[in-house]
C-alpha cells in the first residue's frame, strides 16, 4: 500500500508542477504580448517565446533593435518646420565649409 501512496503523491506533485510551469509560460506570453502591443507591433509576436532555447533571446533582440513608435514621432517632430526643439536633443554640428578654388575643375565639397 505504501508504494501506491507514494505513486499517487508523485503523480499529484508532477501534475501540480506541470500546472505551475504552464502558468509561468502563460504569464510570460501575456507580458510580452502587452510589451509588443505598446511598441506598436503585433502582440502575437510574443508566441516566438515558445521556441525552446532561443525564443526569449529572439524576443529581446526584436525589442532591442526594432524602431519604437516614439522614435517615429521624434523623427517627425524634428523635421517639422517651426516646431520648438525637442528637450535634450542637440542637432549635429555643421562641419565648416571651405572656399572653393575658382580654378578647380571639381564641384565644391558638400558634407553630408
PDB file of C-alpha atoms in Angstrom:
ATOM      1  CA  UNK A   1       0.000   0.000   0.000  1.00  0.00           C
ATOM      2  CA  UNK A   2       2.876   2.371   0.645  1.00  0.00           C
ATOM      3  CA  UNK A   3       4.105   2.068  -2.945  1.00  0.00           C
ATOM      4  CA  UNK A   4       0.690   3.061  -4.315  1.00  0.00           C
ATOM      5  CA  UNK A   5       0.554   6.003  -1.874  1.00  0.00           C
ATOM      6  CA  UNK A   6       3.959   7.262  -2.948  1.00  0.00           C
ATOM      7  CA  UNK A   7       2.995   6.797  -6.598  1.00  0.00           C
ATOM      8  CA  UNK A   8      -0.153   8.849  -6.037  1.00  0.00           C
ATOM      9  CA  UNK A   9       1.894  11.533  -4.252  1.00  0.00           C
ATOM     10  CA  UNK A  10       4.382  11.628  -7.103  1.00  0.00           C
ATOM     11  CA  UNK A  11       1.539  11.899  -9.604  1.00  0.00           C
ATOM     12  CA  UNK A  12      -0.049  14.796  -7.710  1.00  0.00           C
ATOM     13  CA  UNK A  13       3.330  16.544  -7.392  1.00  0.00           C
ATOM     14  CA  UNK A  14       4.014  16.109 -11.123  1.00  0.00           C
ATOM     15  CA  UNK A  15       0.566  17.426 -12.050  1.00  0.00           C
ATOM     16  CA  UNK A  16       0.953  20.484  -9.826  1.00  0.00           C
ATOM     17  CA  UNK A  17       4.475  21.105 -11.147  1.00  0.00           C
ATOM     18  CA  UNK A  18       3.270  20.956 -14.772  1.00  0.00           C
ATOM     19  CA  UNK A  19       0.387  23.295 -13.941  1.00  0.00           C
ATOM     20  CA  UNK A  20       2.837  25.734 -12.329  1.00  0.00           C
ATOM     21  CA  UNK A  21       5.130  25.670 -15.389  1.00  0.00           C
ATOM     22  CA  UNK A  22       2.179  26.233 -17.735  1.00  0.00           C
ATOM     23  CA  UNK A  23       1.051  29.200 -15.606  1.00  0.00           C
ATOM     24  CA  UNK A  24       4.545  30.748 -15.771  1.00  0.00           C
ATOM     25  CA  UNK A  25       4.696  30.315 -19.563  1.00  0.00           C
ATOM     26  CA  UNK A  26       1.202  31.811 -19.980  1.00  0.00           C
ATOM     27  CA  UNK A  27       2.182  34.793 -17.814  1.00  0.00           C
ATOM     28  CA  UNK A  28       5.354  35.300 -19.855  1.00  0.00           C
ATOM     29  CA  UNK A  29       3.357  35.305 -23.089  1.00  0.00           C
ATOM     30  CA  UNK A  30       0.902  37.794 -21.574  1.00  0.00           C
ATOM     31  CA  UNK A  31       3.720  40.132 -20.529  1.00  0.00           C
ATOM     32  CA  UNK A  32       5.454  40.060 -23.917  1.00  0.00           C
ATOM     33  CA  UNK A  33       2.061  40.467 -25.662  1.00  0.00           C
ATOM     34  CA  UNK A  34       1.499  43.687 -23.723  1.00  0.00           C
ATOM     35  CA  UNK A  35       5.036  44.940 -24.421  1.00  0.00           C
ATOM     36  CA  UNK A  36       4.754  44.291 -28.169  1.00  0.00           C
ATOM     37  CA  UNK A  37       1.319  45.936 -28.259  1.00  0.00           C
ATOM     38  CA  UNK A  38       2.753  49.043 -26.577  1.00  0.00           C
ATOM     39  CA  UNK A  39       5.616  49.187 -29.071  1.00  0.00           C
ATOM     40  CA  UNK A  40       3.122  49.268 -31.937  1.00  0.00           C
ATOM     41  CA  UNK A  41       3.854  45.746 -33.130  1.00  0.00           C
ATOM     42  CA  UNK A  42       1.641  42.676 -33.210  1.00  0.00           C
ATOM     43  CA  UNK A  43       1.167  41.095 -29.813  1.00  0.00           C
ATOM     44  CA  UNK A  44       1.222  37.684 -31.468  1.00  0.00           C
ATOM     45  CA  UNK A  45       4.983  38.089 -31.790  1.00  0.00           C
ATOM     46  CA  UNK A  46       5.113  37.062 -28.140  1.00  0.00           C
ATOM     47  CA  UNK A  47       4.445  33.496 -29.276  1.00  0.00           C
ATOM     48  CA  UNK A  48       8.032  33.411 -30.566  1.00  0.00           C
ATOM     49  CA  UNK A  49       8.953  32.934 -26.913  1.00  0.00           C
ATOM     50  CA  UNK A  50       7.579  29.398 -27.132  1.00  0.00           C
ATOM     51  CA  UNK A  51      10.529  28.320 -29.289  1.00  0.00           C
ATOM     52  CA  UNK A  52      12.678  26.258 -26.937  1.00  0.00           C
ATOM     53  CA  UNK A  53      16.142  27.577 -26.210  1.00  0.00           C
ATOM     54  CA  UNK A  54      16.245  30.734 -28.312  1.00  0.00           C
ATOM     55  CA  UNK A  55      12.717  32.139 -28.161  1.00  0.00           C
ATOM     56  CA  UNK A  56      13.315  34.610 -25.349  1.00  0.00           C
ATOM     57  CA  UNK A  57      16.612  35.732 -26.861  1.00  0.00           C
ATOM     58  CA  UNK A  58      14.897  36.409 -30.192  1.00  0.00           C
ATOM     59  CA  UNK A  59      12.151  38.401 -28.436  1.00  0.00           C
ATOM     60  CA  UNK A  60      14.669  40.526 -26.578  1.00  0.00           C
ATOM     61  CA  UNK A  61      16.637  41.176 -29.781  1.00  0.00           C
ATOM     62  CA  UNK A  62      13.459  42.247 -31.582  1.00  0.00           C
ATOM     63  CA  UNK A  63      12.587  44.634 -28.771  1.00  0.00           C
ATOM     64  CA  UNK A  64      16.119  45.990 -28.525  1.00  0.00           C
ATOM     65  CA  UNK A  65      16.676  46.681 -32.225  1.00  0.00           C
ATOM     66  CA  UNK A  66      13.172  47.471 -33.517  1.00  0.00           C
ATOM     67  CA  UNK A  67      12.159  51.072 -34.049  1.00  0.00           C
ATOM     68  CA  UNK A  68       9.614  52.087 -31.414  1.00  0.00           C
ATOM     69  CA  UNK A  69       6.686  54.464 -32.172  1.00  0.00           C
ATOM     70  CA  UNK A  70       8.204  57.208 -30.024  1.00  0.00           C
ATOM     71  CA  UNK A  71      11.223  57.233 -32.348  1.00  0.00           C
ATOM     72  CA  UNK A  72       8.950  57.784 -35.368  1.00  0.00           C
ATOM     73  CA  UNK A  73       7.222  60.642 -33.548  1.00  0.00           C
ATOM     74  CA  UNK A  74      10.538  62.256 -32.636  1.00  0.00           C
ATOM     75  CA  UNK A  75      11.787  61.971 -36.215  1.00  0.00           C
ATOM     76  CA  UNK A  76       8.602  63.633 -37.475  1.00  0.00           C
ATOM     77  CA  UNK A  77       8.846  66.379 -34.889  1.00  0.00           C
ATOM     78  CA  UNK A  78      12.474  67.083 -35.710  1.00  0.00           C
ATOM     79  CA  UNK A  79      11.645  67.549 -39.390  1.00  0.00           C
ATOM     80  CA  UNK A  80       8.612  69.812 -38.884  1.00  0.00           C
ATOM     81  CA  UNK A  81       9.411  73.463 -39.557  1.00  0.00           C
ATOM     82  CA  UNK A  82       8.579  75.942 -36.845  1.00  0.00           C
ATOM     83  CA  UNK A  83       8.361  73.394 -34.050  1.00  0.00           C
ATOM     84  CA  UNK A  84      10.215  74.087 -30.817  1.00  0.00           C
ATOM     85  CA  UNK A  85      13.295  71.958 -30.291  1.00  0.00           C
ATOM     86  CA  UNK A  86      12.939  68.623 -28.558  1.00  0.00           C
ATOM     87  CA  UNK A  87      14.280  68.851 -24.992  1.00  0.00           C
ATOM     88  CA  UNK A  88      17.602  67.100 -24.651  1.00  0.00           C
ATOM     89  CA  UNK A  89      18.176  66.913 -28.406  1.00  0.00           C
ATOM     90  CA  UNK A  90      21.013  68.868 -29.923  1.00  0.00           C
ATOM     91  CA  UNK A  91      21.287  68.904 -33.714  1.00  0.00           C
ATOM     92  CA  UNK A  92      24.538  67.570 -35.101  1.00  0.00           C
ATOM     93  CA  UNK A  93      27.224  70.208 -35.589  1.00  0.00           C
ATOM     94  CA  UNK A  94      27.567  71.624 -39.079  1.00  0.00           C
ATOM     95  CA  UNK A  95      31.029  70.956 -40.492  1.00  0.00           C
ATOM     96  CA  UNK A  96      32.930  74.008 -41.657  1.00  0.00           C
ATOM     97  CA  UNK A  97      32.863  74.845 -45.347  1.00  0.00           C
ATOM     98  CA  UNK A  98      35.980  75.829 -47.197  1.00  0.00           C
ATOM     99  CA  UNK A  99      36.115  78.338 -50.030  1.00  0.00           C
ATOM    100  CA  UNK A 100      36.176  76.783 -53.472  1.00  0.00           C
ATOM    101  CA  UNK A 101      39.268  77.333 -55.569  1.00  0.00           C
ATOM    102  CA  UNK A 102      37.959  79.021 -58.756  1.00  0.00           C
ATOM    103  CA  UNK A 103      40.495  77.168 -60.908  1.00  0.00           C
ATOM    104  CA  UNK A 104      39.417  73.747 -59.611  1.00  0.00           C
ATOM    105  CA  UNK A 105      37.533  71.563 -62.127  1.00  0.00           C
ATOM    106  CA  UNK A 106      35.743  69.718 -59.301  1.00  0.00           C
ATOM    107  CA  UNK A 107      32.430  70.757 -57.768  1.00  0.00           C
ATOM    108  CA  UNK A 108      32.530  72.193 -54.238  1.00  0.00           C
ATOM    109  CA  UNK A 109      32.680  69.695 -51.398  1.00  0.00           C
ATOM    110  CA  UNK A 110      29.305  69.284 -49.695  1.00  0.00           C
ATOM    111  CA  UNK A 111      29.497  67.319 -46.439  1.00  0.00           C
ATOM    112  CA  UNK A 112      26.549  65.041 -45.738  1.00  0.00           C
TER     113      UNK A 112
END
